[in-house]
């Protein structure tokens, strides 16, 4: 599908959905402030892509509630600046920087090995790092870049953290930041978009659909391990990532998009809720469980592919479950 036709489909058939996601503030009027006032001193939280945007707001929000926060960032200098700012803003010095390129399985394995040596439980893992690259770029490990960060990186990080998450059971949880963009796209075995002309926006949508299906799969296979798995849509927020990857969209809606803090709100909410109030494997938006499929999008049947996709990711990452 060509870029223009896909964008036309997105705008024409889903504009009401996006309007709701972008502009709706009605939900926030129903939010209970006490739901996000819980203190979590001593809990260890990993946030990927934490140096800017929603990741930064998430790391800061967790730190402000007393958590030990480990910021996983690709760029050391930007990571250090963000770490210092969060420490200053929150007064919490237990904010740590971990440098890792999340497009590299090898780098993620090195991070996981080093982090595991700390022998600390991981109470909360937030898979926030994401990318929308319009051009086909292949990583040094031979993977399409969007897929490498959004899917394979998310898979590898989660799988390698499972032993440490089990140490925090029964209160451990994994929160993966997906996107409403996944509503347009079913699962496909063509994980690296090799069967047709490359379309970065469509690949991003595919990646986000995989994240939602992975969350379901993880919830199923780890249901007796005391780990909750949740995916969520933050709404369209005015982040550096949106400005870079969708500049026209960002410029046209400048001032109308959500703030980073609004985008991070449901992540913080999911991190703090008693386990009995949330449903493992579910997709959340604005502090509430949301549908994973739109009736006219014909995506629900595609989730039957997740078992084969899961095996493909295991093989590509060389991580034994």
Short mmCIF file of C-alpha atoms in Angstrom, two decimals:
data_model
loop_
_atom_site.label_atom_id
_atom_site.label_comp_id
_atom_site.label_asym_id
_atom_site.label_seq_id
_atom_site.Cartn_x
_atom_site.Cartn_y
_atom_site.Cartn_z
CA UNK A 1 0.00 0.00 0.00
CA UNK A 2 1.42 3.38 -0.93
CA UNK A 3 1.98 6.05 1.69
CA UNK A 4 -0.72 8.41 0.40
CA UNK A 5 -3.43 5.75 0.20
CA UNK A 6 -2.65 4.54 3.71
CA UNK A 7 -2.71 8.07 5.08
CA UNK A 8 -6.02 8.73 3.28
CA UNK A 9 -7.47 5.61 4.89
CA UNK A 10 -6.22 6.68 8.30
CA UNK A 11 -7.68 10.17 8.00
CA UNK A 12 -10.99 9.29 6.32
CA UNK A 13 -12.02 6.23 8.33
CA UNK A 14 -10.48 6.98 11.70
CA UNK A 15 -10.67 10.76 12.09
CA UNK A 16 -13.36 10.47 14.74
CA UNK A 17 -11.18 8.08 16.75
CA UNK A 18 -8.18 10.42 16.55
CA UNK A 19 -10.35 13.43 17.39
CA UNK A 20 -11.44 11.65 20.54
CA UNK A 21 -7.91 10.69 21.45
CA UNK A 22 -6.43 14.11 20.80
CA UNK A 23 -9.04 16.47 22.14
CA UNK A 24 -11.02 14.59 24.75
CA UNK A 25 -10.45 15.89 28.28
CA UNK A 26 -13.78 14.61 29.56
CA UNK A 27 -12.23 11.41 30.88
CA UNK A 28 -9.87 13.33 33.14
CA UNK A 29 -12.85 14.84 34.96
CA UNK A 30 -13.66 11.33 36.18
CA UNK A 31 -10.12 10.60 37.41
CA UNK A 32 -9.69 10.09 41.15
CA UNK A 33 -6.58 11.96 42.39
CA UNK A 34 -6.04 9.36 45.11
CA UNK A 35 -5.50 6.68 42.45
CA UNK A 36 -2.09 8.14 41.60
CA UNK A 37 -0.99 9.35 45.03
CA UNK A 38 0.37 6.02 46.24
CA UNK A 39 3.97 6.11 47.46
CA UNK A 40 6.24 3.34 46.15
CA UNK A 41 9.45 3.77 48.12
CA UNK A 42 11.85 0.91 47.58
CA UNK A 43 10.23 -0.36 44.40
CA UNK A 44 12.57 -0.78 41.44
CA UNK A 45 11.26 0.57 38.15
CA UNK A 46 12.87 0.32 34.70
CA UNK A 47 11.73 2.82 32.05
CA UNK A 48 13.06 2.52 28.50
CA UNK A 49 13.42 5.60 26.30
CA UNK A 50 13.34 7.75 29.42
CA UNK A 51 15.37 10.80 28.41
CA UNK A 52 12.49 12.70 26.74
CA UNK A 53 8.76 12.78 26.04
CA UNK A 54 6.42 10.33 27.71
CA UNK A 55 9.34 8.21 28.95
CA UNK A 56 10.82 11.18 30.81
CA UNK A 57 7.42 12.08 32.29
CA UNK A 58 6.95 8.46 33.39
CA UNK A 59 10.39 8.25 35.01
CA UNK A 60 9.82 11.57 36.76
CA UNK A 61 6.35 10.52 37.92
CA UNK A 62 7.65 7.28 39.41
CA UNK A 63 10.63 9.03 41.02
CA UNK A 64 8.34 11.65 42.57
CA UNK A 65 6.50 8.80 44.30
CA UNK A 66 9.69 7.47 45.86
CA UNK A 67 10.66 4.68 43.45
CA UNK A 68 14.17 3.62 42.54
CA UNK A 69 14.14 4.45 38.84
CA UNK A 70 16.46 3.02 36.22
CA UNK A 71 16.35 5.08 33.02
CA UNK A 72 17.35 3.06 29.95
CA UNK A 73 18.58 5.47 27.28
CA UNK A 74 20.62 5.15 24.10
CA UNK A 75 22.44 8.48 24.36
CA UNK A 76 24.63 8.92 27.45
CA UNK A 77 24.75 12.72 27.37
CA UNK A 78 21.01 13.21 26.94
CA UNK A 79 20.39 10.51 29.50
CA UNK A 80 22.61 12.21 32.07
CA UNK A 81 20.87 15.55 31.50
CA UNK A 82 17.45 13.93 32.00
CA UNK A 83 18.65 12.03 35.07
CA UNK A 84 19.96 15.21 36.67
CA UNK A 85 16.73 17.07 35.92
CA UNK A 86 14.56 14.36 37.46
CA UNK A 87 16.75 14.18 40.56
CA UNK A 88 16.53 17.95 40.93
CA UNK A 89 12.78 18.15 40.25
CA UNK A 90 11.81 15.30 42.58
CA UNK A 91 14.51 15.41 45.25
CA UNK A 92 14.92 11.67 44.69
CA UNK A 93 18.56 10.74 44.16
CA UNK A 94 17.72 7.09 43.47
CA UNK A 95 17.41 7.78 39.75
CA UNK A 96 19.96 5.82 37.73
CA UNK A 97 21.06 5.89 34.11
CA UNK A 98 21.57 2.69 32.12
CA UNK A 99 22.96 3.21 28.61
CA UNK A 100 21.59 0.73 26.09
CA UNK A 101 20.76 0.80 22.39
CA UNK A 102 17.31 -0.79 22.24
CA UNK A 103 17.65 -1.48 18.51
CA UNK A 104 20.39 -4.00 19.34
CA UNK A 105 19.60 -7.40 20.83
CA UNK A 106 23.27 -7.75 21.74
CA UNK A 107 23.19 -4.46 23.66
CA UNK A 108 19.98 -5.47 25.46
CA UNK A 109 21.55 -8.80 26.45
CA UNK A 110 24.60 -6.96 27.81
CA UNK A 111 22.37 -4.59 29.78
CA UNK A 112 20.29 -7.48 31.16
CA UNK A 113 23.40 -9.40 32.21
CA UNK A 114 24.88 -6.37 33.96
CA UNK A 115 21.59 -5.40 35.59
CA UNK A 116 20.90 -8.96 36.75
CA UNK A 117 24.18 -8.91 38.64
CA UNK A 118 22.60 -6.33 40.98
CA UNK A 119 20.29 -9.18 42.07
CA UNK A 120 17.41 -6.79 42.78
CA UNK A 121 13.73 -7.46 42.07
CA UNK A 122 12.12 -5.49 39.26
CA UNK A 123 8.68 -4.35 40.34
CA UNK A 124 7.78 -2.34 37.24
CA UNK A 125 9.11 -2.51 33.68
CA UNK A 126 7.84 0.18 31.32
CA UNK A 127 8.52 -0.61 27.67
CA UNK A 128 8.26 2.95 26.38
CA UNK A 129 11.09 3.25 23.83
CA UNK A 130 9.63 3.55 20.34
CA UNK A 131 10.43 4.70 16.85
CA UNK A 132 8.70 5.70 13.61
CA UNK A 133 11.28 5.74 10.83
CA UNK A 134 9.85 6.44 7.38
CA UNK A 135 12.75 4.96 5.42
CA UNK A 136 13.88 1.36 5.42
CA UNK A 137 17.00 1.25 7.59
CA UNK A 138 18.72 -2.00 8.51
CA UNK A 139 20.50 -2.30 11.85
CA UNK A 140 24.00 -3.76 12.22
CA UNK A 141 22.30 -7.01 13.29
CA UNK A 142 20.32 -7.13 10.03
CA UNK A 143 16.88 -6.07 11.27
CA UNK A 144 14.54 -3.39 9.96
CA UNK A 145 14.93 -0.51 12.42
CA UNK A 146 11.30 0.09 13.45
CA UNK A 147 10.84 -3.62 14.09
CA UNK A 148 14.16 -3.83 15.94
CA UNK A 149 13.19 -1.15 18.48
CA UNK A 150 9.42 -1.50 18.75
CA UNK A 151 9.04 -5.27 18.60
CA UNK A 152 12.27 -7.24 18.94
CA UNK A 153 13.71 -4.82 21.53
CA UNK A 154 10.49 -4.91 23.55
CA UNK A 155 10.41 -8.71 23.36
CA UNK A 156 14.07 -9.11 24.35
CA UNK A 157 13.91 -6.64 27.23
CA UNK A 158 10.77 -8.24 28.67
CA UNK A 159 11.95 -11.83 28.32
CA UNK A 160 15.33 -11.08 29.88
CA UNK A 161 13.77 -9.22 32.81
CA UNK A 162 11.29 -12.00 33.65
CA UNK A 163 13.52 -13.65 36.30
CA UNK A 164 13.91 -10.30 38.11
CA UNK A 165 10.20 -9.56 37.73
CA UNK A 166 9.44 -12.92 39.34
CA UNK A 167 11.50 -11.80 42.33
CA UNK A 168 8.98 -8.96 42.81
CA UNK A 169 5.91 -11.23 42.54
CA UNK A 170 3.05 -11.01 43.21
CA UNK A 171 3.22 -7.26 42.59
CA UNK A 172 5.40 -7.22 39.46
CA UNK A 173 4.05 -5.66 36.30
CA UNK A 174 5.09 -4.91 32.72
CA UNK A 175 3.53 -1.90 30.99
CA UNK A 176 4.07 -1.57 27.24
CA UNK A 177 3.34 1.74 25.54
CA UNK A 178 1.50 0.92 22.32
CA UNK A 179 -0.58 3.30 20.18
CA UNK A 180 -4.06 3.73 18.79
CA UNK A 181 -2.30 3.47 15.43
CA UNK A 182 -2.55 -0.29 15.85
CA UNK A 183 -6.33 -0.12 15.28
CA UNK A 184 -5.79 0.14 11.52
CA UNK A 185 -3.65 -2.95 11.18
CA UNK A 186 -3.96 -6.71 11.75
CA UNK A 187 -1.11 -8.95 12.80
CA UNK A 188 1.06 -10.24 9.98
CA UNK A 189 3.95 -12.68 9.81
CA UNK A 190 5.80 -10.15 7.62
CA UNK A 191 7.43 -8.62 10.68
CA UNK A 192 10.12 -6.71 8.77
CA UNK A 193 7.90 -5.44 5.93
CA UNK A 194 9.86 -7.35 3.30
CA UNK A 195 6.94 -8.46 1.13
CA UNK A 196 5.92 -5.06 -0.30
CA UNK A 197 7.16 -1.50 -0.76
CA UNK A 198 8.20 -0.17 2.63
CA UNK A 199 5.81 2.18 4.44
CA UNK A 200 7.09 3.49 7.77
CA UNK A 201 3.69 4.59 9.11
CA UNK A 202 2.14 1.22 8.31
CA UNK A 203 5.13 -0.61 9.80
CA UNK A 204 4.76 1.42 12.99
CA UNK A 205 1.07 0.45 13.15
CA UNK A 206 1.99 -3.20 12.63
CA UNK A 207 4.58 -2.98 15.39
CA UNK A 208 2.07 -1.50 17.81
CA UNK A 209 -0.42 -4.27 17.02
CA UNK A 210 2.28 -6.84 17.79
CA UNK A 211 2.92 -5.18 21.17
CA UNK A 212 -0.74 -5.56 22.13
CA UNK A 213 -0.81 -9.20 21.05
CA UNK A 214 2.50 -9.90 22.84
CA UNK A 215 0.98 -8.48 26.02
CA UNK A 216 -1.88 -10.97 25.72
CA UNK A 217 0.57 -13.81 25.14
CA UNK A 218 2.81 -12.89 28.07
CA UNK A 219 -0.22 -12.61 30.35
CA UNK A 220 -1.31 -16.10 29.30
CA UNK A 221 2.01 -17.91 29.69
CA UNK A 222 2.99 -16.14 32.92
CA UNK A 223 -0.43 -16.17 34.60
CA UNK A 224 0.79 -18.14 37.62
CA UNK A 225 3.99 -16.17 38.19
CA UNK A 226 2.60 -13.06 39.88
CA UNK A 227 3.45 -10.72 36.99
CA UNK A 228 0.81 -8.50 35.36
CA UNK A 229 1.14 -7.46 31.72
CA UNK A 230 -0.63 -4.39 30.35
CA UNK A 231 -0.50 -2.45 27.07
CA UNK A 232 -1.80 1.08 26.73
CA UNK A 233 -2.39 4.00 24.38
CA UNK A 234 -1.12 7.33 25.74
CA UNK A 235 -3.15 9.49 23.35
CA UNK A 236 -1.37 11.75 20.88
CA UNK A 237 1.09 13.79 22.90
CA UNK A 238 3.34 16.66 21.88
CA UNK A 239 6.57 14.68 22.17
CA UNK A 240 9.92 15.06 20.36
CA UNK A 241 9.19 11.72 18.69
CA UNK A 242 5.91 12.93 17.17
CA UNK A 243 7.52 16.20 16.09
CA UNK A 244 10.34 14.32 14.33
CA UNK A 245 8.40 11.46 12.74
CA UNK A 246 5.12 13.27 11.90
CA UNK A 247 6.17 16.94 11.53
CA UNK A 248 3.12 18.08 9.52
CA UNK A 249 0.75 16.37 11.93
CA UNK A 250 2.59 17.85 14.93
CA UNK A 251 2.66 21.36 13.44
CA UNK A 252 -1.00 21.32 12.40
CA UNK A 253 -2.12 20.27 15.89
CA UNK A 254 0.41 22.24 17.90
CA UNK A 255 -1.12 23.25 21.20
CA UNK A 256 -3.95 20.73 20.80
CA UNK A 257 -2.00 17.56 21.52
CA UNK A 258 -1.61 16.13 25.00
CA UNK A 259 1.27 17.09 27.24
CA UNK A 260 3.91 14.49 28.08
CA UNK A 261 2.47 14.28 31.59
CA UNK A 262 -1.03 13.61 30.21
CA UNK A 263 0.44 10.94 27.95
CA UNK A 264 2.19 9.30 30.91
CA UNK A 265 -0.84 9.46 33.21
CA UNK A 266 -2.24 6.00 32.44
CA UNK A 267 1.23 4.45 32.68
CA UNK A 268 1.60 5.87 36.21
CA UNK A 269 -1.95 4.78 37.03
CA UNK A 270 -1.25 1.20 35.85
CA UNK A 271 1.97 1.15 37.89
CA UNK A 272 0.17 2.14 41.09
CA UNK A 273 -3.16 0.30 40.98
CA UNK A 274 -3.79 -2.73 43.20
CA UNK A 275 -3.49 -5.78 40.94
CA UNK A 276 -7.12 -6.75 41.52
CA UNK A 277 -8.28 -3.49 39.91
CA UNK A 278 -6.59 -4.11 36.55
CA UNK A 279 -6.74 -7.01 34.08
CA UNK A 280 -3.53 -8.66 32.89
CA UNK A 281 -3.35 -8.88 29.10
CA UNK A 282 -5.64 -5.91 28.59
CA UNK A 283 -5.23 -2.66 26.65
CA UNK A 284 -5.81 0.62 28.51
CA UNK A 285 -6.58 4.20 27.59
CA UNK A 286 -7.29 7.06 30.01
CA UNK A 287 -7.25 4.85 33.11
CA UNK A 288 -9.80 2.42 31.69
CA UNK A 289 -9.76 -0.86 29.79
CA UNK A 290 -10.22 -0.15 26.08
CA UNK A 291 -11.15 -2.34 23.08
CA UNK A 292 -8.27 -3.84 21.11
CA UNK A 293 -10.22 -3.96 17.87
CA UNK A 294 -12.64 -1.72 16.00
CA UNK A 295 -15.60 -3.55 14.50
CA UNK A 296 -14.96 -2.43 10.91
CA UNK A 297 -11.18 -2.95 10.98
CA UNK A 298 -11.23 -6.80 10.79
CA UNK A 299 -8.18 -7.27 13.03
CA UNK A 300 -9.37 -9.60 15.80
CA UNK A 301 -8.90 -12.87 13.90
CA UNK A 302 -5.30 -12.01 13.16
CA UNK A 303 -4.29 -12.49 16.80
CA UNK A 304 -4.27 -16.23 16.11
CA UNK A 305 -0.85 -15.58 14.52
CA UNK A 306 0.75 -14.55 17.81
CA UNK A 307 2.05 -18.03 18.65
CA UNK A 308 4.07 -18.23 15.42
CA UNK A 309 5.20 -14.60 15.81
CA UNK A 310 6.31 -15.35 19.38
CA UNK A 311 8.39 -18.28 18.12
CA UNK A 312 9.90 -16.09 15.39
CA UNK A 313 10.93 -13.47 17.95
CA UNK A 314 12.44 -16.16 20.16
CA UNK A 315 14.47 -17.42 17.20
CA UNK A 316 15.55 -13.96 15.96
CA UNK A 317 16.66 -12.88 19.44
CA UNK A 318 18.20 -16.25 20.35
CA UNK A 319 16.53 -16.01 23.76
CA UNK A 320 15.26 -19.26 25.25
CA UNK A 321 11.94 -18.89 27.07
#
